[in-house]
Amino acid sequence: MPRFAANLSLLFTELPFLDRFTAAARAGFTGAEVLFPYDIATKFTQRALLASGLDFVLMNAPPPNYTGGTPGYAALPDGVARFRSDMARTMRFAAELRPGLIHVMSGPAKGPAAQETFIANLQWLADAWPGQRFTIEPLNPVSQPGYFLDDYEQAAEILDAVDRPNVALQYDAFHAQMIHGDALAVWDRHGPRAAHVQIGAAPERSEPGRGPTDFPALFAAIDASGYNGWVSAEYHPSTHETAASLGWMRD
């Protein structure tokens, strides 16, 4: 039986950020993830987590570039110094928020040098913080044009090269469907590498039950695989209130 987490950057956005934690708990979630928790003082996020009883499952890194730069730059050959500096900042937040996982974003890049840089940065990160678990996630080129990590076979190759026990795959049903056209087939092939699962229906990244993905079959496959991590709802509700979009979870 999956443990469901709510992505509070996308869900319950009809509420102020700190109120979303309690709303998620009341809706039946037991975990929460926040894409970029860097704008809120950690003490406030900690209090919201404590009051709601939710586990803090995942956050993204590096922190966003508020000067208008790229979303992530772990694969940028000329961005190594900045990546390492900003990841130190990320880990200061992580020391207080204690996320189970940190998703490391590759950023936009292409070519062998980018892949070598991404691998080296992930190895450095894993070795520098061996007690923290990290993930990488392929993002589809429609949502993230030019993003370096845009294929699950590529992710598998990178994970084999990184070869660290605390770096794993982040499987996202929305991106898997958009990239490869069959989210279930991607899970069957790459699910054993996954330390985290996110769900959303292609092509609009809406709640499960819309679009071509057979979510009952996907949930059954996840259960049958023995996966015991979190399944995080990361989608844009098609309803005004998030709770009205949760029929898939009640089912």
Short mmCIF file of C-alpha atoms in Angstrom, two decimals:
data_model
loop_
_atom_site.label_atom_id
_atom_site.label_comp_id
_atom_site.label_asym_id
_atom_site.label_seq_id
_atom_site.Cartn_x
_atom_site.Cartn_y
_atom_site.Cartn_z
CA MET A 1 0.00 0.00 0.00
CA PRO A 2 1.59 3.32 -1.02
CA ARG A 3 2.41 6.06 1.42
CA PHE A 4 1.00 9.22 -0.14
CA ALA A 5 2.69 12.60 0.08
CA ALA A 6 1.39 15.94 -1.18
CA ASN A 7 3.52 18.32 -3.19
CA LEU A 8 2.62 21.55 -1.43
CA SER A 9 4.11 23.71 -4.17
CA LEU A 10 1.33 22.50 -6.51
CA LEU A 11 -1.45 21.22 -4.26
CA PHE A 12 -3.63 23.25 -1.87
CA THR A 13 -2.46 26.48 -3.48
CA GLU A 14 -5.89 27.95 -2.73
CA LEU A 15 -4.47 28.33 0.80
CA PRO A 16 -1.51 30.27 2.21
CA PHE A 17 1.64 28.15 2.13
CA LEU A 18 1.87 27.36 5.83
CA ASP A 19 -1.83 26.36 5.98
CA ARG A 20 -1.33 23.74 3.28
CA PHE A 21 0.36 21.28 5.64
CA THR A 22 -2.67 20.85 7.92
CA ALA A 23 -5.00 20.73 4.91
CA ALA A 24 -2.94 17.92 3.38
CA ALA A 25 -2.98 15.94 6.62
CA ARG A 26 -6.76 16.34 6.89
CA ALA A 27 -7.11 15.07 3.32
CA GLY A 28 -5.29 11.86 4.20
CA PHE A 29 -1.70 12.54 3.20
CA THR A 30 1.04 11.51 5.61
CA GLY A 31 3.99 13.20 3.89
CA ALA A 32 4.78 16.49 2.17
CA GLU A 33 7.30 17.70 -0.36
CA VAL A 34 8.14 21.28 -1.27
CA LEU A 35 9.99 22.07 -4.48
CA PHE A 36 11.94 25.08 -3.23
CA PRO A 37 11.50 25.78 0.50
CA TYR A 38 14.15 28.51 0.53
CA ASP A 39 11.90 31.58 0.71
CA ILE A 40 10.31 30.68 4.05
CA ALA A 41 12.28 30.74 7.28
CA THR A 42 12.92 27.13 8.22
CA LYS A 43 11.45 27.61 11.70
CA PHE A 44 8.02 28.31 10.18
CA THR A 45 8.15 25.27 7.90
CA GLN A 46 9.31 23.15 10.84
CA ARG A 47 6.36 24.32 12.94
CA ALA A 48 3.91 23.56 10.13
CA LEU A 49 5.34 20.06 9.74
CA LEU A 50 5.20 19.43 13.47
CA ALA A 51 1.63 20.72 13.81
CA SER A 52 0.39 18.64 10.88
CA GLY A 53 2.30 15.47 11.72
CA LEU A 54 3.53 15.17 8.12
CA ASP A 55 6.93 13.73 7.22
CA PHE A 56 9.08 15.99 5.07
CA VAL A 57 9.73 13.80 2.07
CA LEU A 58 11.63 15.77 -0.58
CA MET A 59 12.90 19.14 -1.75
CA ASN A 60 14.73 20.34 -4.87
CA ALA A 61 18.25 21.69 -5.26
CA PRO A 62 20.10 23.86 -6.04
CA PRO A 63 18.17 26.87 -4.75
CA PRO A 64 16.49 28.92 -7.49
CA ASN A 65 18.48 31.62 -9.25
CA TYR A 66 16.54 34.80 -8.58
CA THR A 67 18.51 36.73 -11.20
CA GLY A 68 16.68 34.84 -13.94
CA GLY A 69 19.13 31.99 -14.47
CA THR A 70 18.43 28.36 -15.24
CA PRO A 71 16.52 25.90 -13.02
CA GLY A 72 19.49 23.89 -11.83
CA TYR A 73 23.01 23.70 -13.18
CA ALA A 74 24.51 20.44 -11.91
CA ALA A 75 25.39 19.48 -15.51
CA LEU A 76 26.83 22.82 -16.59
CA PRO A 77 30.60 22.47 -17.11
CA ASP A 78 31.22 26.12 -16.24
CA GLY A 79 28.96 25.99 -13.18
CA VAL A 80 30.84 23.57 -10.91
CA ALA A 81 32.08 26.14 -8.39
CA ARG A 82 28.65 27.71 -8.07
CA PHE A 83 26.96 24.32 -7.81
CA ARG A 84 29.17 23.28 -4.92
CA SER A 85 28.71 26.60 -3.15
CA ASP A 86 24.93 26.56 -3.55
CA MET A 87 24.66 22.92 -2.51
CA ALA A 88 26.38 23.85 0.75
CA ARG A 89 23.53 26.34 1.25
CA THR A 90 20.99 23.65 0.40
CA MET A 91 22.48 21.35 2.98
CA ARG A 92 22.19 24.03 5.66
CA PHE A 93 18.44 24.08 4.97
CA ALA A 94 18.41 20.28 4.92
CA ALA A 95 20.09 20.10 8.32
CA GLU A 96 17.05 21.87 9.79
CA LEU A 97 14.21 20.54 7.62
CA ARG A 98 15.56 16.97 7.40
CA PRO A 99 14.13 15.96 4.01
CA GLY A 100 14.21 12.27 3.26
CA LEU A 101 15.43 13.04 -0.27
CA ILE A 102 16.91 15.94 -2.20
CA HIS A 103 16.26 16.08 -5.94
CA VAL A 104 19.33 17.44 -7.75
CA MET A 105 18.39 19.31 -10.93
CA SER A 106 20.75 19.03 -13.89
CA GLY A 107 19.77 22.25 -15.66
CA PRO A 108 19.94 22.88 -19.43
CA ALA A 109 22.98 21.46 -21.19
CA LYS A 110 23.97 18.99 -23.89
CA GLY A 111 26.89 16.77 -24.77
CA PRO A 112 29.52 14.52 -23.20
CA ALA A 113 31.07 17.31 -21.11
CA ALA A 114 27.71 17.99 -19.48
CA GLN A 115 27.26 14.32 -18.64
CA GLU A 116 30.75 14.09 -17.17
CA THR A 117 30.09 17.21 -15.10
CA PHE A 118 26.76 15.89 -13.82
CA ILE A 119 28.32 12.57 -12.82
CA ALA A 120 31.26 14.24 -11.07
CA ASN A 121 29.01 16.66 -9.20
CA LEU A 122 26.73 13.86 -8.03
CA GLN A 123 29.70 11.81 -6.84
CA TRP A 124 31.10 14.80 -4.96
CA LEU A 125 27.73 15.48 -3.38
CA ALA A 126 27.13 11.87 -2.35
CA ASP A 127 30.58 11.61 -0.81
CA ALA A 128 30.37 14.98 0.95
CA TRP A 129 27.02 14.12 2.61
CA PRO A 130 26.88 10.31 2.83
CA GLY A 131 23.99 10.42 5.30
CA GLN A 132 21.68 12.25 2.88
CA ARG A 133 19.85 10.54 0.02
CA PHE A 134 19.67 12.27 -3.37
CA THR A 135 17.67 11.69 -6.55
CA ILE A 136 17.83 12.61 -10.21
CA GLU A 137 14.74 12.92 -12.40
CA PRO A 138 14.30 13.07 -16.19
CA LEU A 139 12.13 16.03 -17.23
CA ASN A 140 10.30 16.11 -20.52
CA PRO A 141 11.36 18.60 -23.23
CA VAL A 142 7.88 20.11 -23.56
CA SER A 143 7.79 21.25 -19.94
CA GLN A 144 11.54 21.92 -19.66
CA PRO A 145 13.03 22.69 -23.10
CA GLY A 146 16.75 22.05 -23.25
CA TYR A 147 16.93 20.26 -19.89
CA PHE A 148 19.94 17.96 -19.84
CA LEU A 149 18.39 14.91 -18.16
CA ASP A 150 15.44 14.15 -20.46
CA ASP A 151 15.40 10.34 -20.84
CA TYR A 152 15.12 7.40 -18.45
CA GLU A 153 17.75 5.34 -20.28
CA GLN A 154 20.11 8.28 -19.89
CA ALA A 155 19.29 8.43 -16.17
CA ALA A 156 20.10 4.74 -15.77
CA GLU A 157 23.45 5.24 -17.50
CA ILE A 158 24.29 8.16 -15.23
CA LEU A 159 23.31 6.29 -12.06
CA ASP A 160 25.51 3.37 -13.08
CA ALA A 161 28.43 5.77 -13.58
CA VAL A 162 27.81 7.64 -10.31
CA ASP A 163 27.68 4.33 -8.44
CA ARG A 164 26.80 5.72 -5.02
CA PRO A 165 24.25 4.07 -2.70
CA ASN A 166 22.70 7.40 -1.73
CA VAL A 167 21.93 8.54 -5.30
CA ALA A 168 18.86 7.03 -6.97
CA LEU A 169 16.13 7.59 -9.53
CA GLN A 170 13.09 9.80 -9.03
CA TYR A 171 10.28 8.35 -11.15
CA ASP A 172 7.57 10.73 -12.29
CA ALA A 173 4.55 9.29 -14.11
CA PHE A 174 3.80 12.58 -15.88
CA HIS A 175 7.32 12.99 -17.26
CA ALA A 176 7.62 9.27 -18.06
CA GLN A 177 4.43 9.42 -20.11
CA MET A 178 5.48 12.61 -21.87
CA ILE A 179 9.00 11.34 -22.69
CA HIS A 180 8.38 7.71 -23.57
CA GLY A 181 4.64 7.50 -24.22
CA ASP A 182 4.00 4.75 -21.66
CA ALA A 183 4.44 5.51 -17.95
CA LEU A 184 3.73 1.91 -16.93
CA ALA A 185 6.40 0.49 -19.27
CA VAL A 186 8.92 2.97 -17.88
CA TRP A 187 8.10 1.83 -14.34
CA ASP A 188 8.44 -1.82 -15.30
CA ARG A 189 11.90 -1.16 -16.74
CA HIS A 190 13.29 1.41 -14.32
CA GLY A 191 11.21 1.08 -11.16
CA PRO A 192 13.85 -0.97 -9.30
CA ARG A 193 16.11 2.09 -9.37
CA ALA A 194 13.48 4.40 -7.89
CA ALA A 195 13.76 5.90 -4.42
CA HIS A 196 10.79 8.22 -4.97
CA VAL A 197 7.62 8.28 -7.08
CA GLN A 198 5.62 11.28 -8.24
CA ILE A 199 2.29 11.13 -10.02
CA GLY A 200 0.43 13.44 -12.36
CA ALA A 201 -1.57 12.82 -15.53
CA ALA A 202 -0.20 13.78 -18.94
CA PRO A 203 -0.49 15.95 -20.90
CA GLU A 204 -1.73 18.65 -18.51
CA ARG A 205 -0.09 17.41 -15.31
CA SER A 206 -3.52 17.07 -13.74
CA GLU A 207 -4.80 14.56 -11.18
CA PRO A 208 -4.76 10.80 -11.92
CA GLY A 209 -7.83 9.67 -13.82
CA ARG A 210 -7.36 12.11 -16.68
CA GLY A 211 -5.24 11.46 -19.76
CA PRO A 212 -3.88 8.20 -21.17
CA THR A 213 -2.04 6.72 -18.16
CA ASP A 214 -3.73 3.71 -16.55
CA PHE A 215 -3.15 4.70 -12.93
CA PRO A 216 -4.88 1.69 -11.32
CA ALA A 217 -2.51 -0.54 -13.31
CA LEU A 218 0.45 1.67 -12.40
CA PHE A 219 -0.41 1.59 -8.68
CA ALA A 220 -0.80 -2.20 -8.89
CA ALA A 221 2.62 -2.49 -10.55
CA ILE A 222 4.21 -0.27 -7.91
CA ASP A 223 2.71 -2.42 -5.14
CA ALA A 224 3.70 -5.66 -6.87
CA SER A 225 7.29 -4.46 -7.27
CA GLY A 226 7.80 -4.23 -3.52
CA TYR A 227 8.49 -0.49 -3.66
CA ASN A 228 8.16 0.89 -0.12
CA GLY A 229 8.91 4.58 -0.65
CA TRP A 230 6.61 7.56 -1.00
CA VAL A 231 4.15 8.21 -3.80
CA SER A 232 3.83 11.95 -4.08
CA ALA A 233 0.92 13.76 -5.71
CA GLU A 234 2.61 16.41 -7.86
CA TYR A 235 0.00 17.86 -10.17
CA HIS A 236 -2.13 20.91 -10.91
CA PRO A 237 -5.68 20.13 -9.72
CA SER A 238 -8.35 20.63 -12.37
CA THR A 239 -10.69 21.69 -9.56
CA HIS A 240 -10.78 24.98 -7.67
CA GLU A 241 -10.19 23.21 -4.35
CA THR A 242 -7.54 20.52 -4.15
CA ALA A 243 -9.68 18.20 -2.01
CA ALA A 244 -12.16 17.86 -4.87
CA SER A 245 -9.40 16.37 -7.05
CA LEU A 246 -8.54 13.53 -4.66
CA GLY A 247 -11.01 10.90 -5.84
CA TRP A 248 -8.09 8.84 -7.17
CA MET A 249 -6.63 8.57 -3.65
CA ARG A 250 -9.94 7.66 -2.01
CA ASP A 251 -10.40 4.95 -4.65
#
